[in-house]
Every structure is written in C-alpha cells, then in structure tokens.
Short mmCIF file of C-alpha atoms in Angstrom, two decimals:
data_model
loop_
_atom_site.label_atom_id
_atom_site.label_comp_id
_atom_site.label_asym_id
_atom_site.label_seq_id
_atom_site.Cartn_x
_atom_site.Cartn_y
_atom_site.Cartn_z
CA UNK A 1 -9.00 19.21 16.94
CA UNK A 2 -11.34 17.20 19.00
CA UNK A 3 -11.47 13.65 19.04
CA UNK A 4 -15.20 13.35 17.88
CA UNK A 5 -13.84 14.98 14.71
CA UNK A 6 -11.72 12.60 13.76
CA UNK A 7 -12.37 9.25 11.96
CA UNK A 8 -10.94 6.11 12.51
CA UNK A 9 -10.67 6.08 8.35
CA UNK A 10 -11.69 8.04 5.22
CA UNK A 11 -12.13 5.92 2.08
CA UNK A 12 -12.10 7.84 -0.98
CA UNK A 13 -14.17 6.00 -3.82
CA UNK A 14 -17.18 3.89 -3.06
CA UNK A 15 -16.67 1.15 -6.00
CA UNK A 16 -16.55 -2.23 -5.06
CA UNK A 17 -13.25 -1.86 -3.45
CA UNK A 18 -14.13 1.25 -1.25
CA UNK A 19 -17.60 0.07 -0.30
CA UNK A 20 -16.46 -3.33 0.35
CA UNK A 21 -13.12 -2.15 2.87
CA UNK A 22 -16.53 -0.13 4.06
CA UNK A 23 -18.63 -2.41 4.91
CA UNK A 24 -15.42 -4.41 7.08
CA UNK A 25 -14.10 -1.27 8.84
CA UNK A 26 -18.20 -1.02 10.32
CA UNK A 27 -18.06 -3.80 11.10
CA UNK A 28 -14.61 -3.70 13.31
CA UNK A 29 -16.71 -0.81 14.78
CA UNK A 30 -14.53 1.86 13.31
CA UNK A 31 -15.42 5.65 12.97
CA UNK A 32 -15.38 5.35 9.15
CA UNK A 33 -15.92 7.89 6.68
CA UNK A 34 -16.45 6.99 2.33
CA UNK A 35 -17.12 9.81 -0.18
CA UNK A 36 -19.06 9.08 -3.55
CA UNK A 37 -18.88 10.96 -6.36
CA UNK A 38 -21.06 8.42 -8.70
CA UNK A 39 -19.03 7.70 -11.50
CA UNK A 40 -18.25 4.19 -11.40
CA UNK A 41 -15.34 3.25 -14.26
CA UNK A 42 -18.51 0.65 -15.33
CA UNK A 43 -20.72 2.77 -15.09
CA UNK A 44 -22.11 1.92 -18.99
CA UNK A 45 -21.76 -1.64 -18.57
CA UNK A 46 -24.81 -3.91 -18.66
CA UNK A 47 -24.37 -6.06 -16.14
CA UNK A 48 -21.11 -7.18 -13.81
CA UNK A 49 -20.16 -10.85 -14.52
CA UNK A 50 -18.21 -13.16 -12.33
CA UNK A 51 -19.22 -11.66 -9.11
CA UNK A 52 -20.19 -14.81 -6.87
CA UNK A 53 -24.11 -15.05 -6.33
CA UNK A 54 -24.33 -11.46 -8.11
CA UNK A 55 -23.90 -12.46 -11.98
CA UNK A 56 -24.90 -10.20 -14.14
CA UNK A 57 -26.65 -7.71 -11.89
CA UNK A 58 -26.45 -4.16 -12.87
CA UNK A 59 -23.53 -2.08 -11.87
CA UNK A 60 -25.84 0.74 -10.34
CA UNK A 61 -27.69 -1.85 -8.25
CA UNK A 62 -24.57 -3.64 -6.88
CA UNK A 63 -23.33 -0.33 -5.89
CA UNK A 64 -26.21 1.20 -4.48
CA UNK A 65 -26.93 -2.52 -2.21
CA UNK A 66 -23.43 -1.96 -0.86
CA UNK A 67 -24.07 1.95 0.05
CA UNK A 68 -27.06 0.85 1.88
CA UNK A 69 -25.17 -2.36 3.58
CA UNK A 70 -22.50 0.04 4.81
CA UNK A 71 -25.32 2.57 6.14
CA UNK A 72 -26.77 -0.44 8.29
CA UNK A 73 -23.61 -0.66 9.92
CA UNK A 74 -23.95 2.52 10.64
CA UNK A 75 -21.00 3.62 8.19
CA UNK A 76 -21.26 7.17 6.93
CA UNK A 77 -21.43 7.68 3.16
CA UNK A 78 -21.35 11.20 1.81
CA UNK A 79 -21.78 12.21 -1.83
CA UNK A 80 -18.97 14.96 -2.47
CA UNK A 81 -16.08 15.65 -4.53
CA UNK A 82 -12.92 15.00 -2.81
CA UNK A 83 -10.72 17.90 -4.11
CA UNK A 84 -7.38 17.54 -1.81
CA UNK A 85 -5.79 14.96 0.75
CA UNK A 86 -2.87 16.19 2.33
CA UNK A 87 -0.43 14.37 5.57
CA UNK A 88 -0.69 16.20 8.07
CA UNK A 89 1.33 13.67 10.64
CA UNK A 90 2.07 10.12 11.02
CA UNK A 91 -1.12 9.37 12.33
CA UNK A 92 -3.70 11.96 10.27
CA UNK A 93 -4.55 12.92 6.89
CA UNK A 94 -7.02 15.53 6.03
CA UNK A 95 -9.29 15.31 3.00
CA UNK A 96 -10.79 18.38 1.38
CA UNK A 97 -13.81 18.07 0.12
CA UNK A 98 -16.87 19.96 -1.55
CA UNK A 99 -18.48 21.56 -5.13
CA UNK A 100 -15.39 23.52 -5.23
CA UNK A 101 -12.15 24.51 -3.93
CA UNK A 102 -13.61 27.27 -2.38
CA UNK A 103 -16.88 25.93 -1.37
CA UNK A 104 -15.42 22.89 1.16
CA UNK A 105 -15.31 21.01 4.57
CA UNK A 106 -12.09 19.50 5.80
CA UNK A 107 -12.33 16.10 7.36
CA UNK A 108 -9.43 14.24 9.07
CA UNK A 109 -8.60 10.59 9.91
CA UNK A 110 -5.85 8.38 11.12
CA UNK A 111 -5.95 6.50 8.06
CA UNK A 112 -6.48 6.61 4.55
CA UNK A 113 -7.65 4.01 2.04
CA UNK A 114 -7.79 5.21 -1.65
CA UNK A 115 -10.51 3.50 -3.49
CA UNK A 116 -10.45 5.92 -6.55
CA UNK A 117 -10.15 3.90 -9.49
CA UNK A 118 -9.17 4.37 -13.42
CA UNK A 119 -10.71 5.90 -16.25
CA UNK A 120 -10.31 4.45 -19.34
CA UNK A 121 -9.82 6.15 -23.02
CA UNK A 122 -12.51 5.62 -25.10
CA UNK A 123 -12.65 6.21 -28.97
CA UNK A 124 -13.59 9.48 -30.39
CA UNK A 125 -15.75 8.89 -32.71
CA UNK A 126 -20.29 8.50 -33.57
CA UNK A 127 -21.65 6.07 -31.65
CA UNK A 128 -19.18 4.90 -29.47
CA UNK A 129 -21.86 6.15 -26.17
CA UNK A 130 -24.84 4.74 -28.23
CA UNK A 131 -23.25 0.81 -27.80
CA UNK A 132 -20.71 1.25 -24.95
CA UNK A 133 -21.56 -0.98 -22.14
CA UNK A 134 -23.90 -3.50 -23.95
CA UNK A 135 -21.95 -4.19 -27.36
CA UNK A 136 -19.12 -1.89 -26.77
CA UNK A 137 -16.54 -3.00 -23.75
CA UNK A 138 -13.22 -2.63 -22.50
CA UNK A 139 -12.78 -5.78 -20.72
CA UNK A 140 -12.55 -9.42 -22.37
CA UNK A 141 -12.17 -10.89 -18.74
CA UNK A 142 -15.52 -9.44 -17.90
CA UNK A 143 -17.21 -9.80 -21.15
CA UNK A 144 -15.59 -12.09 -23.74
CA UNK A 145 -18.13 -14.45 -22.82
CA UNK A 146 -20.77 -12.93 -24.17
CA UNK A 147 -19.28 -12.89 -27.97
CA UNK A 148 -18.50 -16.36 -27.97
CA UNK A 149 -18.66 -17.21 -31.55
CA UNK A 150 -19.36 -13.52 -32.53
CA UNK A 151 -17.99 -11.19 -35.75
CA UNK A 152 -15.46 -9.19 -33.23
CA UNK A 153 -13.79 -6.05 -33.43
CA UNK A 154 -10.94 -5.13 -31.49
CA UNK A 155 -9.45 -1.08 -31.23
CA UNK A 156 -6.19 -1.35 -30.21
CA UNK A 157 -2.73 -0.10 -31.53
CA UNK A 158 -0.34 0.37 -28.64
CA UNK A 159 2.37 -2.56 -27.72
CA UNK A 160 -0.75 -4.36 -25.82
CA UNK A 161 -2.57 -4.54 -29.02
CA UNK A 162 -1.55 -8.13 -29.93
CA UNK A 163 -1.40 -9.61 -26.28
CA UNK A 164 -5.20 -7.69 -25.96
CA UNK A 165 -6.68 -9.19 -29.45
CA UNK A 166 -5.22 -12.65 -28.35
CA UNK A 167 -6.89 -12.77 -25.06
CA UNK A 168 -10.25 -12.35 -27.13
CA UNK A 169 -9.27 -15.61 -29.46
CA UNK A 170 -10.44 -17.91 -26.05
CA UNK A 171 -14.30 -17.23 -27.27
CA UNK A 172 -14.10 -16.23 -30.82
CA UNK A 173 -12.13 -16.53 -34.12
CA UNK A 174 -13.87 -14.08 -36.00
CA UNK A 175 -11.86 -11.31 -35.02
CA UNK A 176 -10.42 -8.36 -36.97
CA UNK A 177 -7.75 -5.74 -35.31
CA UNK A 178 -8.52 -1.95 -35.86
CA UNK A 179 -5.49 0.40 -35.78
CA UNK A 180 -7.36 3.54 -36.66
CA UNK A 181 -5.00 4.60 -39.13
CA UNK A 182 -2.19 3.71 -36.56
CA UNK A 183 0.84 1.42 -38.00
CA UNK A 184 1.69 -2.07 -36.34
CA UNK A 185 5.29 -3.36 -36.29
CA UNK A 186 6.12 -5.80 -38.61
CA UNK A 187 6.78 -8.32 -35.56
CA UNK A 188 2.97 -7.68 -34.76
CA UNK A 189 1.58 -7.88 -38.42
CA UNK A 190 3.28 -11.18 -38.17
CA UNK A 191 2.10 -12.49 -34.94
CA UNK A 192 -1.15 -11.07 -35.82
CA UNK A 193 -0.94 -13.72 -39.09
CA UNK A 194 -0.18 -16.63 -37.44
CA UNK A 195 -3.26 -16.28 -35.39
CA UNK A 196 -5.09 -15.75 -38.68
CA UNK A 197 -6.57 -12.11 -36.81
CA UNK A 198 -7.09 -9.76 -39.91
CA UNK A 199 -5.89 -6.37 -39.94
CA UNK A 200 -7.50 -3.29 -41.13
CA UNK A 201 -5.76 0.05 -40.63
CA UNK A 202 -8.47 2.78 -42.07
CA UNK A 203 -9.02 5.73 -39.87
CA UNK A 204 -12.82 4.55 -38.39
CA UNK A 205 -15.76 7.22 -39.13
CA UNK A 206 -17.99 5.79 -36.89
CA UNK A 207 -20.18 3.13 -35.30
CA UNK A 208 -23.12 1.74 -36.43
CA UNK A 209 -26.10 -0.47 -35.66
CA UNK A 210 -29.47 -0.71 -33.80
CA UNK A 211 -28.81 2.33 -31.55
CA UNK A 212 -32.64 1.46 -30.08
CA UNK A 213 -31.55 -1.79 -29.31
CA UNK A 214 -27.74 -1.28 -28.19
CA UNK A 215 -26.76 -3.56 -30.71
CA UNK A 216 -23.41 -2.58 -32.58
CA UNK A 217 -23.49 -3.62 -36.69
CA UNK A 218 -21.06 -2.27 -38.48
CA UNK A 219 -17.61 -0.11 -38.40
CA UNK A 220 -17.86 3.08 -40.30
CA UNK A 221 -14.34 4.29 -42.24
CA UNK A 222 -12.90 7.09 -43.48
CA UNK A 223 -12.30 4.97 -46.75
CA UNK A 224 -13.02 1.31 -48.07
CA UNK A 225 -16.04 -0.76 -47.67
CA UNK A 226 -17.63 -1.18 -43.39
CA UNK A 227 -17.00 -4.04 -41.27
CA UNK A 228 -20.05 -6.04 -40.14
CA UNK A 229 -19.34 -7.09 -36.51
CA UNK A 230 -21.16 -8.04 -33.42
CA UNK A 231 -19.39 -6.17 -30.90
CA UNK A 232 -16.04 -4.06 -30.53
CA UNK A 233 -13.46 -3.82 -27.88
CA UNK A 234 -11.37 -1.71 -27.56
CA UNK A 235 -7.66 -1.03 -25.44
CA UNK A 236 -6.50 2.65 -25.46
CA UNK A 237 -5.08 3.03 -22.73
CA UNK A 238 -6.39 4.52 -18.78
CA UNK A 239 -5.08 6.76 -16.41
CA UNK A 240 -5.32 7.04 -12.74
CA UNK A 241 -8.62 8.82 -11.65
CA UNK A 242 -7.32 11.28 -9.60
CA UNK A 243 -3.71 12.29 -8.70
CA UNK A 244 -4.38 11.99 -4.81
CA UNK A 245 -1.12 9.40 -4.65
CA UNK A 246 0.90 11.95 -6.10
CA UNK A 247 0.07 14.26 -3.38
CA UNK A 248 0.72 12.08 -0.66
CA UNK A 249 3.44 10.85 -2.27
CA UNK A 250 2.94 7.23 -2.82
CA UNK A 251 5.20 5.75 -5.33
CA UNK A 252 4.01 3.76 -8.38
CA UNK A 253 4.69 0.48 -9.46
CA UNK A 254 7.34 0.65 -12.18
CA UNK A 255 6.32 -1.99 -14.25
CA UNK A 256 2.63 -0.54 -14.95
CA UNK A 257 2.70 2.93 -13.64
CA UNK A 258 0.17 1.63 -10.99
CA UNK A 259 0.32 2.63 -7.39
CA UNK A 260 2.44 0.35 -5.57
CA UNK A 261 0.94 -1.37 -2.60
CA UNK A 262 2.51 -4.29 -0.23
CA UNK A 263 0.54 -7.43 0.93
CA UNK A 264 -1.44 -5.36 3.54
CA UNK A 265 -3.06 -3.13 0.43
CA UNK A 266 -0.10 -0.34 2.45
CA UNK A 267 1.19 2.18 0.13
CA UNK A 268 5.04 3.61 0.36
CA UNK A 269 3.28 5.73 2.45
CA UNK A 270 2.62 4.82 6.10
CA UNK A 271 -1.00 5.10 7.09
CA UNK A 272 -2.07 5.23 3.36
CA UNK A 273 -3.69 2.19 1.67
CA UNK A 274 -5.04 1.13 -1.60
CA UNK A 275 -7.55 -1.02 -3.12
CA UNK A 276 -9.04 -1.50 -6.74
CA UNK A 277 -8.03 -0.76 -9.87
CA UNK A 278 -5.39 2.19 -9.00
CA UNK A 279 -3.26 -1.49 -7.85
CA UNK A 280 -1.15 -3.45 -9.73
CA UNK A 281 -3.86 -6.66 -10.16
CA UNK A 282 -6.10 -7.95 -12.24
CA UNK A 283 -9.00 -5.08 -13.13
CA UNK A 284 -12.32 -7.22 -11.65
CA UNK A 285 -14.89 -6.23 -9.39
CA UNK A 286 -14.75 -9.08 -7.17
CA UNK A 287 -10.81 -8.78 -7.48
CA UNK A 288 -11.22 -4.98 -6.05
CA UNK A 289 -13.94 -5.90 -3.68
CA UNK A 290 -11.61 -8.74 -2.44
CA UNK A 291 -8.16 -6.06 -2.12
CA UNK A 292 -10.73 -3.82 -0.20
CA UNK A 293 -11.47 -5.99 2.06
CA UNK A 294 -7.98 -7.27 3.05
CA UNK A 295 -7.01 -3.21 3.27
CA UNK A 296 -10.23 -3.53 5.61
CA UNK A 297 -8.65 -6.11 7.99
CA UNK A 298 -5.23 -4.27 7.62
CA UNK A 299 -6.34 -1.10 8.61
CA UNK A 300 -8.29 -2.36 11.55
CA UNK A 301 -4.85 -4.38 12.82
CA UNK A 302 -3.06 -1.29 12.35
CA UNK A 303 -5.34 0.74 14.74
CA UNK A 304 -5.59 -1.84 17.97
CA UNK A 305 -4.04 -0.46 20.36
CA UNK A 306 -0.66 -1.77 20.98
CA UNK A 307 -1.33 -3.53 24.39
CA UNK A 308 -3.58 -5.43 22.40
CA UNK A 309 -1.57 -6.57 20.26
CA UNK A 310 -0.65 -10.23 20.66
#
C-alpha cells in the first residue's frame, strides 16, 4: 500500500455529525475521506429547529452548506454506498465501497469515525408519507413546539409509550394515545388517567387531511367514529442504520442497545469512533453535530505524532 493511498480518516455518514467531525479534521489538515449516501434520518422533515443561527432551515440545505464547507477545506466527499469496513491492523481499517458488492473500490485509513445514523419505524398505513415531516414527526424535542395548543395524536404502544406521550404534555393537553389495536398495562392505562391523556385502542385505517397542503385532519380506524387532530407523533421504535459496529466489533451500550462510546466519541474498539445518533445521547442535530466535532478533535490528538505530544 502506498502512503498517498491512505487517509488520515474515513467518515462514514455525512449528517450533521459526519459533516461536522468533517469539516474539523480539514481543518487539522488531515487526509480525510466522508461517503454520502443521501438519506438523511430527517430527510421528510420541514425544517431543523434548535440549531443556533440555522432555525428552521431545511434539512437538505443544512446538509448540502456543510458538503460544500467541507469541499472548501479541501475535504473529499464521495457519494457511494459503503457496503463493508473491516480491521485490518491497529492502525488501518478498510472500507468497501460501491453500487454493489461486486462493483467496488477499497479505501483504507488509520481511523474510522462512524457517522451512520438510525432509521426509525414508521406506521404502515395511507398517508403516513403524504404528512410525514410537516404534520407527521417523530421527535417532540425537535417539534413539540410547533403543536403548542394543538388536537395531538400520539402512536405509541411499547414501554416508552407513556414516558413519550408525557414529554408531548409540555406544549399541549389535547392529546389522545393510539395503540393500534395494541394493549397497555393496567399501570399505564392508569398513569395515562391521571394525566387526563385519552386512550383509543382501534387498529388505525389511515391518515387523513389536506394532502395538498401537508396538513394532517383526521385518524382513519378500522372501527368507531375518526379522530380530528392537528398532528400525530409517533414512537415505534429505530434500529441502527447499518451493522458496520457489529463488524468491527464495537460493543453496544446495554442500557439502549446503542453503540457505546467513551468521552473521546472512542468506541470499544481502538481507532474506531462514533458520533450521532448510533450514541447513547440525546437524538438532535446540533447534539450530533456537537459529538462530531469532539470525535473531530479526538481523532486529530490521536494522530500527532508522539514526539509531539506534550
């Protein structure tokens, strides 16, 4: 292998938390490699809230500012598939990427950040796509602002289902829990009545409202009359993008099945890092721009050379 071949670090995911670990590692004038496969988890959402001097700007736009901020710095951003990572020493880790398996390039660096993110479950059912993202969401920290005061609808009916519909009560009080023919506990029924949250446990049919307009009406059952709402969120569940950390063999946090990382963003693994929502913190972009940017200044302390090290 010659040494023009390999990079300093390959960052796999260019969401807030890969572009922004990016944009640092350019900066410390490292050889620095990020592959993009354009699906953002928020992809759908309207607009990105709480992001210091970039409030409600458009997911696509806040990513596509950072690609080009990174490219300035003259970091290289590639739009590919990662389809295998693999340890080949201490010190490198090869990536595998391409259309296919058997269509691909192999890359290699000294370290790895994964930046790959979460996918979330979404309801099966008409006209979930038509309102997800505008009246549709997934994420009261990021949204529950805008339904202040708003007929709410919440999809949830795993043990977070009560903890979920509570976090929602800090803007509204008009909110009604959908199980989706899915039984609560009788502990939760009860918490659930305290709060004065209603309950309705029909199997849902679909969703309904001003498609034209993104604007979510009414909840469609399987039986009994519709509920009239302004917005639904909903809490199925998500699972780790990609199973890279499995692979390499990074271990996951045992609490919530996320990877593990230590205050330098460091997996178990040496030479492997993480940043975003794949980590055990709260699920913000300026939370997973902020963790990419301390793996950033991590990684770039773990590469000086050791008779620079003071």
């Amino acid at each position: 292998m010659m040494v023009d071949d390999l990079y300093d670090c390959i960052v796999i995911g260019a969401g807030p938390a890969g572009l922004s670990a990016s944009l640092f590692l350019t900066r410390y004038l490292h050889r620095t490699l990020t592959f993009h496969h354009n699906s953002p988890r928020n992809e759908y959402a309207h607009g990105v809230h709480g992001f210091l001097g970039h409030e409600g700007i458009r997911p696509d736009e806040l990513l596509a500012r950072g690609r080009d901020e990174v490219a300035a710095y003259g970091g290289l951003i590639v739009e590919a598939c990662v389809n295998h990572v693999e340890k080949v020493s201490s010190e490198h880790f090869r990536v595998f990427a391409g259309p296919s398996e058997t269509e691909q390039q192999a890359f290699v660096a000294r370290r790895l950040l994964l930046a790959t993110g979460l996918r979330d479950l979404t309801p099966d059912c008409p006209g979930f796509r038509e309102f997800y993202g505008s009246t549709v969401h997934h994420c009261p920290d990021c949204d529950g602002y805008e339904v202040r005061d708003k007929r709410v609808a919440v999809l949830a009916h795993d043990q977070n289902a009560v903890g979920f519909t509570a976090n929602l009560l800090t803007w509204t009080t008009q909110i009604t829990l959908l199980t989706d023919g899915h039984e609560l506990s009788t502990s939760d029924q009860a918490k659930l009545a305290t709060l004065e949250v209603a309950i309705r446990t029909e199997n849902i049919a679909a969703l309904d409202g001003d498609k034209s307009a993104q604007q979510l009406q009414r909840v469609v059952f399987a039986e009994g009359a519709p509920l009239e709402c302004d917005a639904l969120f909903f809490n199925l569940g998500t699972e780790l993008a990609t199973d890279f950390h499995e692979t390499l063999g990074c271990r996951l946090d045992p609490e919530c099945g996320l990877v593990w990382v230590d205050d330098t963003q460091q997996t178990s693994v040496d030479g492997v890092y993480a940043a975003g929502d794949i980590t055990p913190q709260s699920q913000l972009a300026v939370v997973a721009a902020a963790e990419g940017a301390m793996a950033a200044i991590h990684i770039h302390r773990s590469l000086i050379p050791k008779e620079r090290q003071m």
